[in-house]
């Protein structure tokens, strides 16, 4: 069943006019008909709604609330080094499916991708559109926000209380411990921030900088993973520990 996010507050039995993008998708992509059922979400509640077509517009009439089972027990922020093209788009999509609350792109000394300020707004709009579509596809009750890229050093400014702050590093088997064993020691953090590097990983100085700001260095196992695979692996392990 297709889901759409709406900006206005949902009130049962009060019709909501769908925006142009949703209208096109409903009418011309899915070719839905009068009284077909969709899911609506205003980021506060989920509802079933029936479609009504009138005067070249489509309306959704919410009629029943849906129990929200999509929220993670512990909010997760993924800070991710910028990676190339389609892999970045895939990363956004799958991170949304795996339960992240927000994605913070960053540039670091070994990033291959360079952040060009003149193209940033266009890219950011596209990234958040990908996130929105992914959240609709996996029936989440809240949108994932993709932030504008920041320099690596700005990650040290993260000061949210009781946050478990982690950096995945390929040499962590010598300097830290496996992600799973560390999570087992932290049963109820208020938030998890996991930092994953781009294709080139991290310089030792960057890892040390975060460690000086209370980030724990963790291993993702004995195999060297691609950047996007490392993110999927880490998010899956975190979900396993906190969604049981």
PDB file of C-alpha atoms in Angstrom:
ATOM      1  CA  UNK A   1       0.000   0.000   0.000  1.00  0.00           C
ATOM      2  CA  UNK A   2       1.422   3.345  -1.063  1.00  0.00           C
ATOM      3  CA  UNK A   3       2.252   5.916   1.621  1.00  0.00           C
ATOM      4  CA  UNK A   4       2.509   9.694   1.272  1.00  0.00           C
ATOM      5  CA  UNK A   5       3.731  12.374   3.672  1.00  0.00           C
ATOM      6  CA  UNK A   6       1.572  15.488   3.969  1.00  0.00           C
ATOM      7  CA  UNK A   7       2.472  18.836   5.501  1.00  0.00           C
ATOM      8  CA  UNK A   8      -0.887  19.640   7.070  1.00  0.00           C
ATOM      9  CA  UNK A   9      -2.159  18.034  10.249  1.00  0.00           C
ATOM     10  CA  UNK A  10      -4.302  14.946   9.639  1.00  0.00           C
ATOM     11  CA  UNK A  11      -7.812  15.025  11.083  1.00  0.00           C
ATOM     12  CA  UNK A  12     -10.019  11.983  10.605  1.00  0.00           C
ATOM     13  CA  UNK A  13     -12.832  12.507   8.082  1.00  0.00           C
ATOM     14  CA  UNK A  14     -11.332  15.809   6.924  1.00  0.00           C
ATOM     15  CA  UNK A  15     -10.115  15.665   3.286  1.00  0.00           C
ATOM     16  CA  UNK A  16      -6.570  16.690   2.401  1.00  0.00           C
ATOM     17  CA  UNK A  17      -5.671  17.833  -1.095  1.00  0.00           C
ATOM     18  CA  UNK A  18      -2.556  16.031  -2.305  1.00  0.00           C
ATOM     19  CA  UNK A  19       0.266  18.144  -3.724  1.00  0.00           C
ATOM     20  CA  UNK A  20       1.281  18.147  -7.393  1.00  0.00           C
ATOM     21  CA  UNK A  21       3.970  15.502  -6.976  1.00  0.00           C
ATOM     22  CA  UNK A  22       1.634  13.103  -5.185  1.00  0.00           C
ATOM     23  CA  UNK A  23      -1.142  13.866  -7.692  1.00  0.00           C
ATOM     24  CA  UNK A  24       1.119  12.892 -10.586  1.00  0.00           C
ATOM     25  CA  UNK A  25       2.256   9.715  -8.834  1.00  0.00           C
ATOM     26  CA  UNK A  26      -1.276   8.664  -7.881  1.00  0.00           C
ATOM     27  CA  UNK A  27      -2.905   9.518 -11.208  1.00  0.00           C
ATOM     28  CA  UNK A  28      -0.260   8.845 -13.839  1.00  0.00           C
ATOM     29  CA  UNK A  29       2.260   6.433 -12.300  1.00  0.00           C
ATOM     30  CA  UNK A  30       0.091   4.151 -10.173  1.00  0.00           C
ATOM     31  CA  UNK A  31      -3.152   4.991 -12.047  1.00  0.00           C
ATOM     32  CA  UNK A  32      -5.172   4.708  -8.865  1.00  0.00           C
ATOM     33  CA  UNK A  33      -8.942   5.057  -8.868  1.00  0.00           C
ATOM     34  CA  UNK A  34     -11.752   6.543  -6.766  1.00  0.00           C
ATOM     35  CA  UNK A  35     -11.894   5.034  -3.245  1.00  0.00           C
ATOM     36  CA  UNK A  36      -8.506   3.305  -3.550  1.00  0.00           C
ATOM     37  CA  UNK A  37      -6.767   3.148  -0.163  1.00  0.00           C
ATOM     38  CA  UNK A  38      -3.445   4.792   0.696  1.00  0.00           C
ATOM     39  CA  UNK A  39      -1.518   5.549   3.879  1.00  0.00           C
ATOM     40  CA  UNK A  40      -1.071   9.158   4.991  1.00  0.00           C
ATOM     41  CA  UNK A  41       1.520  10.464   7.446  1.00  0.00           C
ATOM     42  CA  UNK A  42       2.010  13.959   8.885  1.00  0.00           C
ATOM     43  CA  UNK A  43       5.004  12.848  11.040  1.00  0.00           C
ATOM     44  CA  UNK A  44       2.717  12.760  14.082  1.00  0.00           C
ATOM     45  CA  UNK A  45       0.350   9.999  13.067  1.00  0.00           C
ATOM     46  CA  UNK A  46      -0.307   7.407  10.399  1.00  0.00           C
ATOM     47  CA  UNK A  47      -3.741   6.878   8.861  1.00  0.00           C
ATOM     48  CA  UNK A  48      -5.547   4.974   6.165  1.00  0.00           C
ATOM     49  CA  UNK A  49      -7.260   7.229   3.654  1.00  0.00           C
ATOM     50  CA  UNK A  50      -9.561   6.839   0.652  1.00  0.00           C
ATOM     51  CA  UNK A  51      -8.897   8.707  -2.563  1.00  0.00           C
ATOM     52  CA  UNK A  52     -11.371  11.074  -4.149  1.00  0.00           C
ATOM     53  CA  UNK A  53     -10.886  12.748  -7.545  1.00  0.00           C
ATOM     54  CA  UNK A  54     -12.584  16.061  -8.231  1.00  0.00           C
ATOM     55  CA  UNK A  55     -12.033  18.968 -10.650  1.00  0.00           C
ATOM     56  CA  UNK A  56      -8.576  17.867 -11.701  1.00  0.00           C
ATOM     57  CA  UNK A  57      -7.352  17.337  -8.140  1.00  0.00           C
ATOM     58  CA  UNK A  58      -7.007  14.350  -5.860  1.00  0.00           C
ATOM     59  CA  UNK A  59      -8.039  14.333  -2.205  1.00  0.00           C
ATOM     60  CA  UNK A  60      -7.336  11.847   0.557  1.00  0.00           C
ATOM     61  CA  UNK A  61      -9.985  11.254   3.201  1.00  0.00           C
ATOM     62  CA  UNK A  62      -8.366   9.797   6.356  1.00  0.00           C
ATOM     63  CA  UNK A  63     -10.670   7.388   8.142  1.00  0.00           C
ATOM     64  CA  UNK A  64      -8.614   5.168  10.496  1.00  0.00           C
ATOM     65  CA  UNK A  65      -5.401   5.595  12.478  1.00  0.00           C
ATOM     66  CA  UNK A  66      -2.573   3.065  12.171  1.00  0.00           C
ATOM     67  CA  UNK A  67      -0.434   1.948  15.097  1.00  0.00           C
ATOM     68  CA  UNK A  68       3.085   3.236  14.575  1.00  0.00           C
ATOM     69  CA  UNK A  69       5.651   0.427  14.802  1.00  0.00           C
ATOM     70  CA  UNK A  70       8.353   2.106  12.741  1.00  0.00           C
ATOM     71  CA  UNK A  71      10.262   4.129  15.334  1.00  0.00           C
ATOM     72  CA  UNK A  72      13.565   2.807  16.592  1.00  0.00           C
ATOM     73  CA  UNK A  73      14.017   2.347  20.327  1.00  0.00           C
ATOM     74  CA  UNK A  74      17.164   4.496  20.180  1.00  0.00           C
ATOM     75  CA  UNK A  75      17.508   7.345  17.649  1.00  0.00           C
ATOM     76  CA  UNK A  76      20.462   6.825  15.295  1.00  0.00           C
ATOM     77  CA  UNK A  77      22.473   9.478  13.483  1.00  0.00           C
ATOM     78  CA  UNK A  78      24.752   8.398  10.655  1.00  0.00           C
ATOM     79  CA  UNK A  79      27.690  10.707   9.953  1.00  0.00           C
ATOM     80  CA  UNK A  80      29.011   9.576   6.598  1.00  0.00           C
ATOM     81  CA  UNK A  81      31.984  10.637   4.499  1.00  0.00           C
ATOM     82  CA  UNK A  82      30.854  11.708   1.034  1.00  0.00           C
ATOM     83  CA  UNK A  83      31.142   8.900  -1.522  1.00  0.00           C
ATOM     84  CA  UNK A  84      30.704   8.793  -5.266  1.00  0.00           C
ATOM     85  CA  UNK A  85      27.470   9.305  -7.218  1.00  0.00           C
ATOM     86  CA  UNK A  86      25.046   6.409  -7.250  1.00  0.00           C
ATOM     87  CA  UNK A  87      26.596   4.858  -4.149  1.00  0.00           C
ATOM     88  CA  UNK A  88      25.665   7.948  -2.140  1.00  0.00           C
ATOM     89  CA  UNK A  89      22.077   7.810  -3.387  1.00  0.00           C
ATOM     90  CA  UNK A  90      21.911   4.122  -2.459  1.00  0.00           C
ATOM     91  CA  UNK A  91      23.362   4.884   0.964  1.00  0.00           C
ATOM     92  CA  UNK A  92      20.612   7.437   1.701  1.00  0.00           C
ATOM     93  CA  UNK A  93      17.909   5.049   0.585  1.00  0.00           C
ATOM     94  CA  UNK A  94      19.096   2.050   2.594  1.00  0.00           C
ATOM     95  CA  UNK A  95      19.987   4.081   5.678  1.00  0.00           C
ATOM     96  CA  UNK A  96      16.378   5.291   5.762  1.00  0.00           C
ATOM     97  CA  UNK A  97      15.172   1.698   5.527  1.00  0.00           C
ATOM     98  CA  UNK A  98      17.529   0.679   8.341  1.00  0.00           C
ATOM     99  CA  UNK A  99      16.142   3.253  10.755  1.00  0.00           C
ATOM    100  CA  UNK A 100      18.402   6.306  10.881  1.00  0.00           C
ATOM    101  CA  UNK A 101      16.942   9.542  12.176  1.00  0.00           C
ATOM    102  CA  UNK A 102      19.303  11.832  10.286  1.00  0.00           C
ATOM    103  CA  UNK A 103      22.317  11.704   7.981  1.00  0.00           C
ATOM    104  CA  UNK A 104      25.238  14.098   8.330  1.00  0.00           C
ATOM    105  CA  UNK A 105      27.556  14.090   5.295  1.00  0.00           C
ATOM    106  CA  UNK A 106      31.119  15.232   5.902  1.00  0.00           C
ATOM    107  CA  UNK A 107      34.331  15.829   4.001  1.00  0.00           C
ATOM    108  CA  UNK A 108      37.633  14.524   5.318  1.00  0.00           C
ATOM    109  CA  UNK A 109      41.244  14.276   4.178  1.00  0.00           C
ATOM    110  CA  UNK A 110      40.677  11.042   2.250  1.00  0.00           C
ATOM    111  CA  UNK A 111      37.343  11.869   0.646  1.00  0.00           C
ATOM    112  CA  UNK A 112      37.461  11.444  -3.129  1.00  0.00           C
ATOM    113  CA  UNK A 113      34.287  13.509  -3.590  1.00  0.00           C
ATOM    114  CA  UNK A 114      34.725  17.256  -3.237  1.00  0.00           C
ATOM    115  CA  UNK A 115      31.846  19.343  -1.906  1.00  0.00           C
ATOM    116  CA  UNK A 116      31.178  22.211  -4.317  1.00  0.00           C
ATOM    117  CA  UNK A 117      29.293  25.041  -2.648  1.00  0.00           C
ATOM    118  CA  UNK A 118      27.687  26.265  -5.873  1.00  0.00           C
ATOM    119  CA  UNK A 119      25.889  22.919  -6.357  1.00  0.00           C
ATOM    120  CA  UNK A 120      25.082  22.242  -2.699  1.00  0.00           C
ATOM    121  CA  UNK A 121      21.458  23.430  -2.597  1.00  0.00           C
ATOM    122  CA  UNK A 122      20.503  21.384  -5.657  1.00  0.00           C
ATOM    123  CA  UNK A 123      22.211  18.275  -4.281  1.00  0.00           C
ATOM    124  CA  UNK A 124      20.679  18.716  -0.843  1.00  0.00           C
ATOM    125  CA  UNK A 125      17.169  18.980  -2.291  1.00  0.00           C
ATOM    126  CA  UNK A 126      17.720  15.814  -4.310  1.00  0.00           C
ATOM    127  CA  UNK A 127      19.160  13.934  -1.323  1.00  0.00           C
ATOM    128  CA  UNK A 128      16.153  14.810   0.836  1.00  0.00           C
ATOM    129  CA  UNK A 129      13.799  13.798  -1.964  1.00  0.00           C
ATOM    130  CA  UNK A 130      15.510  10.388  -2.094  1.00  0.00           C
ATOM    131  CA  UNK A 131      15.125  10.144   1.699  1.00  0.00           C
ATOM    132  CA  UNK A 132      11.439  11.088   1.521  1.00  0.00           C
ATOM    133  CA  UNK A 133      10.706   8.465  -1.141  1.00  0.00           C
ATOM    134  CA  UNK A 134      12.615   5.830   0.855  1.00  0.00           C
ATOM    135  CA  UNK A 135      10.669   6.666   4.031  1.00  0.00           C
ATOM    136  CA  UNK A 136       7.391   6.383   2.111  1.00  0.00           C
ATOM    137  CA  UNK A 137       8.455   3.083   0.584  1.00  0.00           C
ATOM    138  CA  UNK A 138       9.349   1.481   3.924  1.00  0.00           C
ATOM    139  CA  UNK A 139       6.311   3.032   5.650  1.00  0.00           C
ATOM    140  CA  UNK A 140       8.159   5.125   8.207  1.00  0.00           C
ATOM    141  CA  UNK A 141       6.259   7.599  10.344  1.00  0.00           C
ATOM    142  CA  UNK A 142       8.901  10.340  10.198  1.00  0.00           C
ATOM    143  CA  UNK A 143      11.119  11.755   7.508  1.00  0.00           C
ATOM    144  CA  UNK A 144      14.882  11.330   7.644  1.00  0.00           C
ATOM    145  CA  UNK A 145      16.730  14.618   7.335  1.00  0.00           C
ATOM    146  CA  UNK A 146      19.878  14.767   5.222  1.00  0.00           C
ATOM    147  CA  UNK A 147      21.994  17.725   6.330  1.00  0.00           C
ATOM    148  CA  UNK A 148      24.351  19.865   4.282  1.00  0.00           C
ATOM    149  CA  UNK A 149      27.936  18.515   4.262  1.00  0.00           C
ATOM    150  CA  UNK A 150      30.255  19.697   7.023  1.00  0.00           C
ATOM    151  CA  UNK A 151      34.047  19.532   7.524  1.00  0.00           C
ATOM    152  CA  UNK A 152      35.167  16.488   9.507  1.00  0.00           C
ATOM    153  CA  UNK A 153      36.339  18.532  12.504  1.00  0.00           C
ATOM    154  CA  UNK A 154      32.818  19.840  13.106  1.00  0.00           C
ATOM    155  CA  UNK A 155      31.775  16.375  14.285  1.00  0.00           C
ATOM    156  CA  UNK A 156      33.559  17.228  17.541  1.00  0.00           C
ATOM    157  CA  UNK A 157      30.802  19.759  18.290  1.00  0.00           C
ATOM    158  CA  UNK A 158      28.238  17.009  18.847  1.00  0.00           C
ATOM    159  CA  UNK A 159      27.267  17.471  22.481  1.00  0.00           C
ATOM    160  CA  UNK A 160      23.859  15.841  22.851  1.00  0.00           C
ATOM    161  CA  UNK A 161      23.752  14.290  26.364  1.00  0.00           C
ATOM    162  CA  UNK A 162      23.970  10.538  26.918  1.00  0.00           C
ATOM    163  CA  UNK A 163      24.918   9.916  23.291  1.00  0.00           C
ATOM    164  CA  UNK A 164      26.952   6.854  22.423  1.00  0.00           C
ATOM    165  CA  UNK A 165      29.471   8.291  19.933  1.00  0.00           C
ATOM    166  CA  UNK A 166      31.255   5.799  17.702  1.00  0.00           C
ATOM    167  CA  UNK A 167      33.768   5.895  14.857  1.00  0.00           C
ATOM    168  CA  UNK A 168      34.319   2.821  12.701  1.00  0.00           C
ATOM    169  CA  UNK A 169      38.014   2.327  11.970  1.00  0.00           C
ATOM    170  CA  UNK A 170      39.737  -0.545  10.177  1.00  0.00           C
ATOM    171  CA  UNK A 171      42.512  -0.650  12.782  1.00  0.00           C
ATOM    172  CA  UNK A 172      40.083  -0.730  15.706  1.00  0.00           C
ATOM    173  CA  UNK A 173      40.814  -4.395  16.360  1.00  0.00           C
ATOM    174  CA  UNK A 174      44.118  -3.122  17.709  1.00  0.00           C
ATOM    175  CA  UNK A 175      42.828   0.065  19.332  1.00  0.00           C
ATOM    176  CA  UNK A 176      39.221  -0.652  20.248  1.00  0.00           C
ATOM    177  CA  UNK A 177      36.630  -3.410  20.156  1.00  0.00           C
ATOM    178  CA  UNK A 178      33.998  -4.835  17.867  1.00  0.00           C
ATOM    179  CA  UNK A 179      30.856  -2.744  17.486  1.00  0.00           C
ATOM    180  CA  UNK A 180      28.622  -5.534  18.782  1.00  0.00           C
ATOM    181  CA  UNK A 181      30.567  -6.054  21.997  1.00  0.00           C
ATOM    182  CA  UNK A 182      30.573  -2.321  22.723  1.00  0.00           C
ATOM    183  CA  UNK A 183      26.818  -2.007  22.153  1.00  0.00           C
ATOM    184  CA  UNK A 184      26.261  -4.871  24.560  1.00  0.00           C
ATOM    185  CA  UNK A 185      27.821  -2.677  27.278  1.00  0.00           C
ATOM    186  CA  UNK A 186      25.502   0.290  26.592  1.00  0.00           C
ATOM    187  CA  UNK A 187      21.929  -0.869  27.032  1.00  0.00           C
ATOM    188  CA  UNK A 188      20.047   2.424  26.982  1.00  0.00           C
ATOM    189  CA  UNK A 189      21.815   5.401  25.407  1.00  0.00           C
ATOM    190  CA  UNK A 190      19.512   8.268  24.495  1.00  0.00           C
ATOM    191  CA  UNK A 191      21.110   8.474  21.047  1.00  0.00           C
ATOM    192  CA  UNK A 192      23.711   6.715  18.884  1.00  0.00           C
ATOM    193  CA  UNK A 193      26.029   8.615  16.542  1.00  0.00           C
ATOM    194  CA  UNK A 194      28.041   6.377  14.221  1.00  0.00           C
ATOM    195  CA  UNK A 195      30.775   7.862  12.008  1.00  0.00           C
ATOM    196  CA  UNK A 196      31.725   5.994   8.819  1.00  0.00           C
ATOM    197  CA  UNK A 197      34.511   7.089   6.491  1.00  0.00           C
ATOM    198  CA  UNK A 198      34.475   7.526   2.721  1.00  0.00           C
ATOM    199  CA  UNK A 199      36.318   5.259   0.248  1.00  0.00           C
ATOM    200  CA  UNK A 200      39.734   6.190   1.636  1.00  0.00           C
ATOM    201  CA  UNK A 201      38.821   5.722   5.280  1.00  0.00           C
ATOM    202  CA  UNK A 202      40.341   7.981   7.936  1.00  0.00           C
ATOM    203  CA  UNK A 203      43.752   9.391   8.663  1.00  0.00           C
ATOM    204  CA  UNK A 204      45.046   8.402  12.105  1.00  0.00           C
ATOM    205  CA  UNK A 205      44.967  12.064  13.142  1.00  0.00           C
ATOM    206  CA  UNK A 206      41.235  12.257  12.386  1.00  0.00           C
ATOM    207  CA  UNK A 207      40.485   9.179  14.458  1.00  0.00           C
ATOM    208  CA  UNK A 208      42.518  10.558  17.341  1.00  0.00           C
ATOM    209  CA  UNK A 209      40.679  13.883  17.135  1.00  0.00           C
ATOM    210  CA  UNK A 210      37.319  12.208  17.653  1.00  0.00           C
ATOM    211  CA  UNK A 211      38.668   9.950  20.376  1.00  0.00           C
ATOM    212  CA  UNK A 212      39.712  13.074  22.263  1.00  0.00           C
ATOM    213  CA  UNK A 213      36.037  14.108  22.138  1.00  0.00           C
ATOM    214  CA  UNK A 214      34.643  10.916  23.685  1.00  0.00           C
ATOM    215  CA  UNK A 215      34.130   8.901  20.498  1.00  0.00           C
ATOM    216  CA  UNK A 216      34.753   5.189  20.911  1.00  0.00           C
ATOM    217  CA  UNK A 217      36.757   3.495  18.175  1.00  0.00           C
ATOM    218  CA  UNK A 218      35.030   0.309  16.945  1.00  0.00           C
ATOM    219  CA  UNK A 219      35.764  -2.489  14.518  1.00  0.00           C
ATOM    220  CA  UNK A 220      33.268  -3.873  11.994  1.00  0.00           C
ATOM    221  CA  UNK A 221      35.099  -7.185  11.739  1.00  0.00           C
ATOM    222  CA  UNK A 222      38.187  -8.596  10.094  1.00  0.00           C
ATOM    223  CA  UNK A 223      37.161  -7.859   6.497  1.00  0.00           C
ATOM    224  CA  UNK A 224      37.674  -4.505   4.780  1.00  0.00           C
ATOM    225  CA  UNK A 225      34.257  -3.260   3.684  1.00  0.00           C
ATOM    226  CA  UNK A 226      33.282  -0.745   1.053  1.00  0.00           C
ATOM    227  CA  UNK A 227      32.152   2.541   2.578  1.00  0.00           C
ATOM    228  CA  UNK A 228      28.455   1.992   1.868  1.00  0.00           C
ATOM    229  CA  UNK A 229      28.624  -1.636   3.031  1.00  0.00           C
ATOM    230  CA  UNK A 230      30.230  -0.517   6.286  1.00  0.00           C
ATOM    231  CA  UNK A 231      27.319   1.859   6.903  1.00  0.00           C
ATOM    232  CA  UNK A 232      24.707  -0.842   6.210  1.00  0.00           C
ATOM    233  CA  UNK A 233      26.543  -3.301   8.454  1.00  0.00           C
ATOM    234  CA  UNK A 234      26.854  -0.846  11.340  1.00  0.00           C
ATOM    235  CA  UNK A 235      23.213   0.249  11.143  1.00  0.00           C
ATOM    236  CA  UNK A 236      22.059  -3.370  11.045  1.00  0.00           C
ATOM    237  CA  UNK A 237      24.069  -4.280  14.143  1.00  0.00           C
ATOM    238  CA  UNK A 238      22.807  -1.211  16.033  1.00  0.00           C
ATOM    239  CA  UNK A 239      19.205  -2.044  15.092  1.00  0.00           C
ATOM    240  CA  UNK A 240      19.702  -5.635  16.229  1.00  0.00           C
ATOM    241  CA  UNK A 241      20.776  -4.551  19.702  1.00  0.00           C
ATOM    242  CA  UNK A 242      18.211  -1.837  20.296  1.00  0.00           C
ATOM    243  CA  UNK A 243      15.107  -3.143  18.525  1.00  0.00           C
ATOM    244  CA  UNK A 244      14.907  -6.512  20.283  1.00  0.00           C
TER     245      UNK A 244
END
